[in-house]
Coordinates of C-alpha atoms in Angstrom, one line a residue:
Chain A
M1 CA -29.5 104.4 159.5
A2 CA -27.3 106.4 157.2
D3 CA -24.5 106.1 159.7
A4 CA -24.9 102.4 159.8
T5 CA -24.6 102.1 156.1
T6 CA -21.5 104.2 156.0
A7 CA -20.1 102.2 158.8
A8 CA -20.8 98.9 157.0
K9 CA -19.2 100.2 153.9
D10 CA -15.9 100.6 155.7
L11 CA -15.9 97.0 156.6
A12 CA -13.9 94.6 154.5
I13 CA -14.9 91.6 156.6
D14 CA -18.1 91.4 158.6
V15 CA -18.6 88.2 160.6
R16 CA -21.9 88.0 162.4
G17 CA -23.1 85.3 164.7
V18 CA -21.1 82.6 163.0
S19 CA -21.2 79.1 164.4
L20 CA -19.3 76.3 162.7
W21 CA -19.3 72.6 163.0
Y22 CA -16.9 70.0 161.7
G23 CA -19.2 67.0 161.7
T24 CA -20.6 67.0 165.3
F25 CA -17.7 69.1 166.7
Q26 CA -18.6 72.7 167.2
A27 CA -15.5 74.8 166.5
L28 CA -17.1 78.3 166.5
Y29 CA -19.8 79.7 168.8
E30 CA -21.7 82.8 167.6
V31 CA -18.5 84.7 166.6
N32 CA -18.7 88.3 165.6
L33 CA -15.8 90.2 164.0
E34 CA -15.6 93.4 162.1
V35 CA -12.5 94.2 160.1
K36 CA -12.1 97.7 158.7
R37 CA -11.1 98.2 155.2
G38 CA -7.3 98.5 154.7
S39 CA -6.5 97.7 158.3
I40 CA -4.4 94.9 159.9
T41 CA -6.3 92.8 162.4
A42 CA -4.5 90.1 164.4
L43 CA -6.4 87.0 165.6
I44 CA -4.8 85.6 168.8
G45 CA -5.7 82.8 171.2
P46 CA -4.4 79.5 172.3
S47 CA -4.2 76.5 169.9
G48 CA -7.5 75.0 169.0
C49 CA -9.5 78.2 169.9
G50 CA -10.9 78.4 166.5
K51 CA -8.9 81.3 165.0
S52 CA -7.6 79.4 162.0
T53 CA -11.1 78.0 161.5
L54 CA -12.5 81.5 161.5
L55 CA -9.8 82.7 159.1
R56 CA -10.5 79.8 156.8
S57 CA -14.2 80.4 156.7
V58 CA -13.7 83.8 155.2
N59 CA -12.6 82.5 151.9
R60 CA -14.5 79.2 152.5
I61 CA -11.4 77.1 152.1
N62 CA -12.7 75.0 155.1
E63 CA -15.0 73.3 152.7
R64 CA -12.1 72.0 150.7
L65 CA -9.9 70.9 153.6
G66 CA -12.4 69.0 155.6
S67 CA -15.8 67.8 154.5
Y68 CA -18.9 67.9 156.6
V69 CA -18.4 71.6 157.5
R70 CA -21.6 73.3 158.5
T71 CA -21.7 77.1 159.0
T72 CA -24.5 79.3 160.4
G73 CA -24.6 83.0 160.7
S74 CA -23.3 85.4 158.1
I75 CA -20.0 86.4 156.7
H76 CA -19.8 89.4 154.4
V77 CA -16.8 90.4 152.5
L78 CA -17.1 94.0 151.0
Q79 CA -20.9 93.8 151.8
H80 CA -21.4 90.5 149.9
D81 CA -22.6 87.5 151.6
V82 CA -20.0 84.8 151.0
L83 CA -22.2 82.0 152.3
A84 CA -24.9 82.8 149.7
E85 CA -26.0 80.0 147.4
D86 CA -24.7 81.7 144.3
V87 CA -21.2 82.4 145.5
E88 CA -18.5 80.9 143.3
P89 CA -15.7 79.9 145.6
A90 CA -13.1 80.5 142.9
R91 CA -14.3 84.1 142.6
L92 CA -14.3 84.6 146.3
R93 CA -10.8 83.2 146.7
K94 CA -9.5 85.6 144.0
E95 CA -10.8 88.5 146.1
V96 CA -9.7 86.9 149.4
G97 CA -6.1 85.6 149.1
M98 CA -4.4 83.4 151.7
V99 CA -0.9 83.0 153.0
F100 CA 0.0 79.9 154.9
Q101 CA 2.1 78.8 157.9
R102 CA 4.7 77.0 155.7
P103 CA 5.6 78.9 152.5
N104 CA 4.0 76.9 149.7
P105 CA 5.2 78.3 146.4
L106 CA 4.3 76.0 143.5
P107 CA 7.1 73.9 142.0
L108 CA 7.4 76.3 139.1
S109 CA 9.7 79.2 138.3
V110 CA 9.5 82.4 140.3
R111 CA 8.0 84.1 137.3
D112 CA 5.3 81.5 136.8
N113 CA 4.4 81.5 140.5
V114 CA 3.7 85.2 140.3
L115 CA 1.7 84.8 137.2
F116 CA -0.2 81.7 138.3
A117 CA -3.3 83.3 139.7
H118 CA -3.2 86.0 137.1
K119 CA -3.3 83.4 134.4
L120 CA -6.1 81.6 136.1
H121 CA -8.3 84.6 136.3
R122 CA -7.6 86.6 133.2
T123 CA -10.5 86.6 130.9
G124 CA -10.0 86.3 127.2
Q125 CA -7.3 88.7 126.3
R126 CA -3.7 87.5 125.9
Y127 CA -1.0 89.5 127.7
T128 CA 2.3 90.2 125.9
R129 CA 5.5 89.1 127.4
A130 CA 6.3 92.7 128.3
Q131 CA 3.0 93.2 130.1
E132 CA 3.6 90.0 132.1
D133 CA 7.1 91.2 132.9
G134 CA 5.5 94.4 134.3
I135 CA 3.1 92.4 136.4
V136 CA 5.8 90.3 137.8
E137 CA 8.1 93.3 138.6
E138 CA 5.3 95.2 140.2
A139 CA 4.2 92.3 142.4
L140 CA 7.7 91.3 143.4
S141 CA 8.7 95.0 144.1
T142 CA 5.7 95.4 146.4
V143 CA 6.9 92.5 148.5
L144 CA 10.4 93.8 148.5
L145 CA 11.7 90.8 146.6
W146 CA 12.4 92.2 143.3
D147 CA 16.1 93.1 143.8
E148 CA 16.8 89.7 145.2
V149 CA 15.3 87.6 142.4
K150 CA 15.2 89.9 139.3
D151 CA 18.2 88.3 137.6
D152 CA 16.9 84.8 138.2
L153 CA 13.2 84.8 137.5
D154 CA 13.4 81.3 135.9
R155 CA 14.7 79.8 139.1
K156 CA 12.5 77.2 140.8
A157 CA 10.6 78.9 143.5
T158 CA 11.0 76.0 145.9
T159 CA 14.8 76.6 146.0
L160 CA 14.5 80.1 147.4
S161 CA 15.1 80.9 151.1
L162 CA 12.0 80.4 153.2
E163 CA 11.7 84.2 153.7
A164 CA 11.8 84.7 150.0
Q165 CA 9.3 81.9 149.4
Q166 CA 6.9 83.4 151.9
K167 CA 7.2 86.8 150.3
L168 CA 6.7 85.2 146.9
C169 CA 3.5 83.6 148.3
I170 CA 2.3 87.1 149.1
A171 CA 3.4 88.5 145.8
R172 CA 1.5 85.9 143.7
L173 CA -1.7 87.1 145.2
L174 CA -1.3 90.6 144.2
P175 CA -1.6 90.5 140.4
V176 CA -5.3 89.6 140.7
K177 CA -5.8 92.6 143.0
P178 CA -7.4 90.9 146.1
S179 CA -9.0 93.2 148.6
V180 CA -8.4 91.0 151.5
I181 CA -5.3 88.8 152.4
L182 CA -5.7 86.2 155.1
M183 CA -2.5 85.0 156.8
D184 CA -2.4 81.9 158.9
E185 CA 0.7 82.3 161.2
P186 CA 2.8 83.5 158.2
T187 CA 6.1 83.7 160.1
S188 CA 6.0 80.5 162.2
A189 CA 8.3 78.7 159.9
L190 CA 10.8 81.7 159.6
D191 CA 13.8 82.6 161.7
P192 CA 13.7 85.9 163.7
A193 CA 15.3 88.1 161.0
A194 CA 13.0 86.8 158.4
T195 CA 10.1 87.2 160.7
E196 CA 11.0 90.8 161.2
A197 CA 11.3 91.4 157.4
L198 CA 7.9 89.8 156.9
E199 CA 6.3 91.9 159.6
E200 CA 7.7 95.0 158.0
L201 CA 6.3 93.9 154.6
I202 CA 2.9 93.2 156.2
W203 CA 2.9 96.7 157.7
E204 CA 3.8 98.2 154.3
L205 CA 0.8 96.5 152.7
R206 CA -1.6 98.1 155.2
G207 CA -4.0 100.5 153.5
D208 CA -3.8 98.8 150.1
Y209 CA -5.0 95.5 151.4
T210 CA -7.1 94.4 154.3
I211 CA -5.1 91.9 156.3
L212 CA -6.4 89.4 158.8
I213 CA -3.6 87.6 160.4
V214 CA -3.6 84.6 162.8
T215 CA -0.6 84.6 165.1
H216 CA 0.7 82.7 168.1
N217 CA 3.3 85.4 168.7
M218 CA 2.1 88.1 171.1
A219 CA 4.9 90.4 170.2
Q220 CA 4.0 90.1 166.5
A221 CA 0.4 91.0 167.2
R222 CA 1.5 94.0 169.0
R223 CA 4.1 95.1 166.4
A224 CA 2.3 94.3 163.2
S225 CA -1.4 94.9 163.7
E226 CA -3.7 97.8 164.3
E227 CA -6.6 95.8 165.9
T228 CA -6.4 92.6 167.8
A229 CA -9.1 90.1 168.5
F230 CA -8.7 87.4 171.2
M231 CA -10.5 84.1 170.9
L232 CA -10.9 81.3 173.3
L233 CA -12.6 77.9 173.0
G234 CA -14.4 78.9 169.8
R235 CA -15.7 82.2 171.2
M236 CA -14.7 85.8 170.5
V237 CA -13.7 87.2 173.8
E238 CA -12.5 90.6 173.1
H239 CA -11.7 92.8 170.1
G240 CA -10.2 96.3 170.1
P241 CA -7.3 98.5 169.0
T242 CA -4.1 96.5 169.6
E243 CA -2.5 99.0 172.0
E244 CA -5.7 99.1 174.0
L245 CA -6.2 95.4 174.1
F246 CA -2.7 94.7 175.3
L247 CA -2.5 97.5 177.8
R248 CA -6.0 97.6 179.2
P249 CA -7.8 94.3 178.4
H250 CA -11.4 94.4 179.5
D251 CA -11.7 90.7 179.9
Q252 CA -9.9 88.7 182.6
Q253 CA -9.4 85.8 180.2
T254 CA -7.6 88.2 177.7
A255 CA -5.5 89.5 180.5
D256 CA -4.5 86.0 181.5
Y257 CA -3.6 85.0 178.0
I258 CA -1.5 88.0 177.0
E259 CA 0.4 87.7 180.2
G260 CA 1.1 84.1 179.3
R261 CA -0.9 82.4 181.9
Y262 CA -2.2 79.8 179.5
G263 CA -1.8 78.9 175.9
Chain B
M1 CA 33.9 53.2 182.4
F2 CA 32.9 53.2 178.8
A3 CA 34.6 49.9 178.0
A4 CA 32.5 47.2 176.3
T5 CA 30.9 44.7 178.7
A6 CA 29.8 41.2 178.1
L7 CA 26.4 42.5 177.3
D8 CA 27.7 44.8 174.7
H9 CA 29.6 41.9 173.1
R10 CA 26.6 39.8 173.0
N11 CA 24.5 42.6 171.5
R12 CA 27.3 43.1 168.9
R13 CA 27.3 39.4 167.9
T14 CA 23.5 39.4 167.5
Q15 CA 23.7 42.5 165.5
R16 CA 26.3 41.0 163.2
A17 CA 24.3 37.7 162.8
F18 CA 21.1 39.5 161.8
K19 CA 23.0 41.7 159.3
A20 CA 24.5 38.6 157.8
L21 CA 21.1 36.8 157.7
F22 CA 19.4 39.7 155.9
G23 CA 22.3 40.1 153.5
L24 CA 22.1 36.4 152.6
M25 CA 18.3 36.7 152.0
T26 CA 19.0 39.6 149.6
L27 CA 21.6 37.6 147.8
M28 CA 19.1 34.7 147.4
L29 CA 16.7 37.2 146.0
I30 CA 18.9 38.2 143.1
T31 CA 20.5 34.8 142.5
P32 CA 17.6 33.4 140.4
V33 CA 17.6 36.5 138.3
I34 CA 21.3 36.3 137.6
I35 CA 21.1 32.5 136.8
I36 CA 18.1 33.0 134.5
L37 CA 19.8 35.8 132.6
T38 CA 23.1 33.9 132.3
V39 CA 21.5 30.8 131.0
L40 CA 19.4 32.6 128.5
V41 CA 22.2 34.7 127.2
V42 CA 24.5 31.6 126.9
K43 CA 22.0 29.3 125.4
G44 CA 19.9 31.7 123.5
G45 CA 22.5 34.2 122.4
P46 CA 23.7 32.1 119.5
A47 CA 20.2 32.0 118.1
L48 CA 20.0 35.8 117.8
S49 CA 20.5 37.2 114.4
M50 CA 18.8 39.6 112.0
E51 CA 17.3 36.7 110.3
F52 CA 16.0 35.3 113.5
L53 CA 14.3 38.6 114.4
F54 CA 12.9 39.4 111.0
S55 CA 11.8 36.1 109.4
A56 CA 8.8 33.9 110.0
P57 CA 9.0 30.4 111.6
S58 CA 9.4 27.7 109.1
N59 CA 9.7 23.9 108.8
G60 CA 6.9 23.2 111.4
M61 CA 8.3 25.9 113.7
T62 CA 11.6 24.0 114.1
A63 CA 13.5 26.6 112.1
G64 CA 13.3 30.2 111.0
G65 CA 12.6 33.3 113.1
I66 CA 10.1 35.0 115.3
F67 CA 9.0 38.1 113.3
P68 CA 5.2 37.6 113.3
A69 CA 5.3 36.9 117.0
L70 CA 7.4 40.0 117.7
V71 CA 5.1 42.2 115.7
G72 CA 2.1 40.5 117.3
T73 CA 3.3 41.2 120.7
V74 CA 3.8 44.9 119.8
W75 CA 0.3 45.0 118.5
L76 CA -1.2 43.4 121.6
V77 CA 0.7 45.7 123.9
A78 CA -0.1 48.8 121.9
V79 CA -3.8 48.2 121.7
A80 CA -3.9 47.2 125.4
L81 CA -2.2 50.4 126.3
L82 CA -4.6 52.5 124.2
A83 CA -7.5 50.8 126.1
S84 CA -6.2 50.8 129.6
V85 CA -4.1 54.0 130.0
P86 CA -6.9 56.5 129.5
V87 CA -9.3 54.5 131.7
G88 CA -6.7 53.8 134.3
V89 CA -5.3 57.3 134.5
A90 CA -8.7 58.9 134.5
S91 CA -10.1 56.7 137.2
A92 CA -6.9 57.2 139.3
I93 CA -7.4 60.9 139.0
Y94 CA -11.0 60.5 140.1
L95 CA -10.0 58.4 143.1
A96 CA -7.1 60.5 144.2
E97 CA -8.5 64.0 143.5
Y98 CA -12.3 63.9 143.5
A99 CA -13.7 60.9 145.3
P100 CA -14.9 61.6 148.8
D101 CA -13.6 59.3 151.5
N102 CA -16.7 57.2 152.0
W103 CA -17.7 53.5 151.9
F104 CA -18.3 53.6 148.1
T105 CA -14.8 54.8 147.4
R106 CA -13.3 52.3 149.8
L107 CA -15.4 49.6 148.0
I108 CA -13.8 50.7 144.6
N109 CA -10.4 50.6 146.1
L110 CA -11.0 47.1 147.4
A111 CA -12.3 46.1 144.0
I112 CA -9.1 47.3 142.4
I113 CA -7.0 45.4 144.8
N114 CA -9.0 42.3 144.1
L115 CA -8.8 42.8 140.4
A116 CA -5.0 42.8 140.7
G117 CA -5.3 39.5 142.5
V118 CA -7.5 37.6 140.0
P119 CA -5.5 34.8 138.3
S120 CA -4.6 35.5 134.7
I121 CA -6.4 32.4 133.5
V122 CA -9.6 33.7 135.1
H123 CA -9.1 36.9 133.2
A124 CA -8.6 34.8 130.1
L125 CA -12.0 33.1 130.5
F126 CA -13.6 36.4 131.2
G127 CA -12.0 37.8 128.1
V128 CA -13.5 34.9 126.1
G129 CA -16.9 35.5 127.5
A130 CA -17.0 39.3 127.4
F131 CA -14.9 40.2 124.3
V132 CA -14.7 37.2 122.1
L133 CA -18.3 36.0 122.4
F134 CA -20.5 38.7 124.0
A135 CA -18.9 41.7 122.3
G136 CA -18.5 39.7 119.1
F137 CA -14.9 40.6 118.5
G138 CA -14.1 36.9 117.8
E139 CA -10.6 35.7 118.5
S140 CA -8.7 38.9 117.6
I141 CA -6.1 41.3 118.7
L142 CA -8.8 43.6 120.0
A143 CA -10.3 40.8 122.3
A144 CA -6.9 39.8 123.5
S145 CA -5.7 43.3 124.1
L146 CA -8.9 44.3 126.0
T147 CA -8.4 41.2 128.2
L148 CA -4.8 42.3 128.9
A149 CA -6.0 45.8 129.5
V150 CA -8.6 44.7 132.1
M151 CA -5.9 42.6 133.7
T152 CA -3.3 45.3 134.0
L153 CA -5.7 48.2 134.8
P154 CA -4.9 47.9 138.5
V155 CA -1.2 48.4 137.8
V156 CA -1.9 51.7 136.0
I157 CA -4.5 52.9 138.5
V158 CA -2.4 52.1 141.6
A159 CA 0.8 53.6 140.1
T160 CA -1.0 56.7 139.0
R161 CA -3.0 57.2 142.2
E162 CA 0.1 56.8 144.3
S163 CA 2.1 59.3 142.3
L164 CA -0.8 61.8 142.4
Q165 CA -1.0 61.3 146.1
A166 CA 2.7 61.9 146.4
V167 CA 2.3 65.5 145.3
P168 CA 2.3 67.5 148.5
K169 CA -1.1 68.8 149.7
A170 CA 0.4 72.2 150.2
F171 CA 0.5 72.7 146.4
R172 CA -3.2 71.9 146.1
E173 CA -4.0 74.3 149.0
A174 CA -2.0 77.0 147.4
C175 CA -3.9 76.5 144.1
W176 CA -7.3 76.4 145.7
N177 CA -6.6 79.5 147.7
M178 CA -5.8 81.4 144.5
G179 CA -9.2 80.4 143.2
A180 CA -8.1 77.5 141.0
T181 CA -10.7 74.9 140.3
R182 CA -9.9 71.3 141.0
W183 CA -9.3 70.7 137.4
Q184 CA -7.0 73.7 137.0
T185 CA -5.1 72.4 140.0
I186 CA -4.7 69.0 138.6
W187 CA -3.8 70.1 135.1
K188 CA -1.3 72.8 136.0
V189 CA 0.3 71.5 139.2
V190 CA -0.6 67.9 140.1
L191 CA -0.2 66.2 136.8
P192 CA 3.1 67.8 135.8
N193 CA 4.6 66.7 139.1
S194 CA 3.3 63.2 139.0
I195 CA 4.0 62.4 135.4
S196 CA 7.1 60.4 136.1
G197 CA 5.2 58.1 138.4
I198 CA 2.4 57.7 135.9
L199 CA 4.9 56.9 133.1
T200 CA 6.6 54.4 135.3
G201 CA 3.2 52.7 135.9
V202 CA 2.5 52.6 132.2
I203 CA 5.9 51.2 131.3
L204 CA 5.5 48.5 134.1
E205 CA 2.3 47.7 132.5
V206 CA 3.9 47.3 129.1
S207 CA 6.5 44.9 130.5
R208 CA 3.8 42.9 132.3
T209 CA 1.5 42.8 129.3
S210 CA 4.2 41.7 126.9
G211 CA 4.9 38.6 129.0
E212 CA 1.4 37.4 129.7
T213 CA 0.4 34.1 128.0
A214 CA -2.8 32.8 129.5
P215 CA -5.0 35.8 128.8
I216 CA -4.2 35.8 125.1
M217 CA -4.3 32.1 124.5
F218 CA -8.0 31.8 124.0
T219 CA -8.8 35.4 123.0
G220 CA -6.7 36.1 119.9
A221 CA -3.2 34.7 119.9
A222 CA -2.6 32.0 117.4
L223 CA -0.3 29.0 117.6
F224 CA 1.1 29.5 114.1
L225 CA 0.3 32.2 111.7
P226 CA 3.1 33.2 109.5
F227 CA 1.4 36.4 108.3
L228 CA 1.5 39.8 109.9
P229 CA -1.8 41.0 111.4
Q230 CA -3.5 43.7 109.2
G231 CA -5.8 45.1 111.8
V232 CA -7.2 44.7 115.3
L233 CA -9.7 42.1 114.2
D234 CA -7.0 39.8 113.0
Q235 CA -5.5 37.0 115.1
T236 CA -1.8 37.2 115.7
M237 CA 1.1 35.3 117.1
A238 CA 2.7 36.5 120.3
L239 CA 6.2 35.9 121.7
S240 CA 5.0 34.5 125.0
L241 CA 2.6 32.1 123.5
H242 CA 5.2 31.2 120.8
L243 CA 7.6 30.2 123.6
F244 CA 5.0 28.1 125.3
V245 CA 4.1 26.4 122.0
L246 CA 7.8 25.8 121.1
S247 CA 8.5 24.3 124.5
T248 CA 5.4 22.1 124.9
Q249 CA 3.6 21.5 121.7
V250 CA 6.1 21.1 118.9
P251 CA 8.5 18.1 118.8
N252 CA 12.1 18.4 117.9
V253 CA 12.5 22.2 118.3
P254 CA 16.3 23.0 118.5
E255 CA 17.1 24.3 122.0
H256 CA 18.7 27.5 120.9
L257 CA 15.5 28.5 119.2
E258 CA 13.4 28.2 122.5
Y259 CA 16.1 30.0 124.4
G260 CA 16.3 32.6 121.7
V261 CA 12.6 33.4 122.0
A262 CA 12.9 33.6 125.8
L263 CA 15.8 35.9 125.5
V264 CA 14.1 38.3 123.2
L265 CA 11.0 38.3 125.4
I266 CA 12.9 39.0 128.6
G267 CA 15.1 41.5 126.8
M268 CA 12.0 43.4 125.8
V269 CA 10.7 43.4 129.4
L270 CA 14.1 44.4 130.9
A271 CA 14.5 47.2 128.3
M272 CA 11.1 48.5 129.2
N273 CA 12.0 48.4 133.0
A274 CA 15.3 50.2 132.3
L275 CA 13.4 52.8 130.3
S276 CA 11.1 53.3 133.2
I277 CA 13.9 53.7 135.6
G278 CA 15.6 56.1 133.3
F279 CA 12.4 58.2 133.1
R280 CA 12.2 58.2 136.8
V281 CA 15.7 59.4 137.4
Y282 CA 15.4 62.0 134.6
L283 CA 12.1 63.5 135.8
R284 CA 13.0 63.3 139.5
G285 CA 16.2 65.2 138.8
R286 CA 14.1 68.0 137.3
K287 CA 11.6 68.4 140.2
K288 CA 12.7 69.8 143.5
W289 CA 10.7 70.6 146.5

């Protein structure tokens, strides 16, 4: 029993028996997924297999994007049930940040983008300009963007390169100190060099943040994740250490997919 | 091998013919505008003077100026804006940002479209019933402006809703995912990026409101009232009605006087439209995504 408790404490995300319907369409079937704290887990699978749906149900953004979403089962983030009645979605999303396929910085300055979430969630006390500058520098430094933009923080974020925009989209999550960052194919709009830079960054964030990343890119899953989970038709097929899953998949479907036989 | 064949020549002729046809249609479209403006400037221009703008009509409206009508129109438009902009913008925000996509929302949208299609004289009679008689405002600026407000509400709602919907969904997703509430998203991101469209809608409303005649005829605009209104419960003259009266109700009005009124009226409308275009260009230049 004690062991189970300790084990549960190490989990940042714990998905148990989750089924999800969009209206009458069932997108997820009894999905289980355990994500260890501070680890990077890749979700792979062909289009429409439910990996984005699973990702989006962790911070419950599904409910905003499409109405008529029904979820059964349980999803715990840091031992807290996110599907509970009293969960405030805004609180949850502060703790569980998200990065999208296409970089979506707000049409504000770089500085205001970084401070956006911070300003939403600060309670009461005002920050001095210097304190805010500190927050901006720390966040941008963490995503390896500080040197590039430090002289031009008032520049419109939407005019940055796509790579810089995507890094900024990660940076703006950091000031509110999320424990989990969800990434939905974060490099699919980027060129190979930018993809590599992003992967390096994601790897750097390991340990400080728990990262769940959806990717279509097998090589990316291999390079930039510690564990990989393979989904097919709304079901979790296999989940294990990345190296193991790619070298010795237990399930024939997994083997077929990673060898490129479908998807 | 690549030389033009008979078929290519025929295609090219057809293409030229259609281009010419569409060009001609476009020309026809702007011709009336040019003719109207030219005639107005030529015939009404001589009437314009400081005295014309700033004195009251005299001598049975066959002489003097238009000051009470000018001021009255400003009153009517201002009060109509005060009534319709908050309601219109708020309901547009509700429809664009909050309303679920269901039969009820569709019904509301249909109602707005139909409201825009109601003839202005029907609005006028509604105004008489609702504001003059039922609400007890009597024939007054308030009743006339509210009638105008109801009539132009669809303009504001549609313009606002469309400019809200033009803000990319990605911005909203970004905000929601940082834990912003719907209202924080609207206030900090959606509204700042749609304000140019909203302003354009408002200014279009101004230009439409200032020219309307029927809705104010029975609800608060007076044929002749050489005093300035003191409050919203007074009656007032208005440029549009003044023009109608001069043209049809009063004998022996010098022609240049009528054209002068029309010129001032259309000048106001065009100035407003130009302002709205200017706003658009300025604000669009500032936003980039």
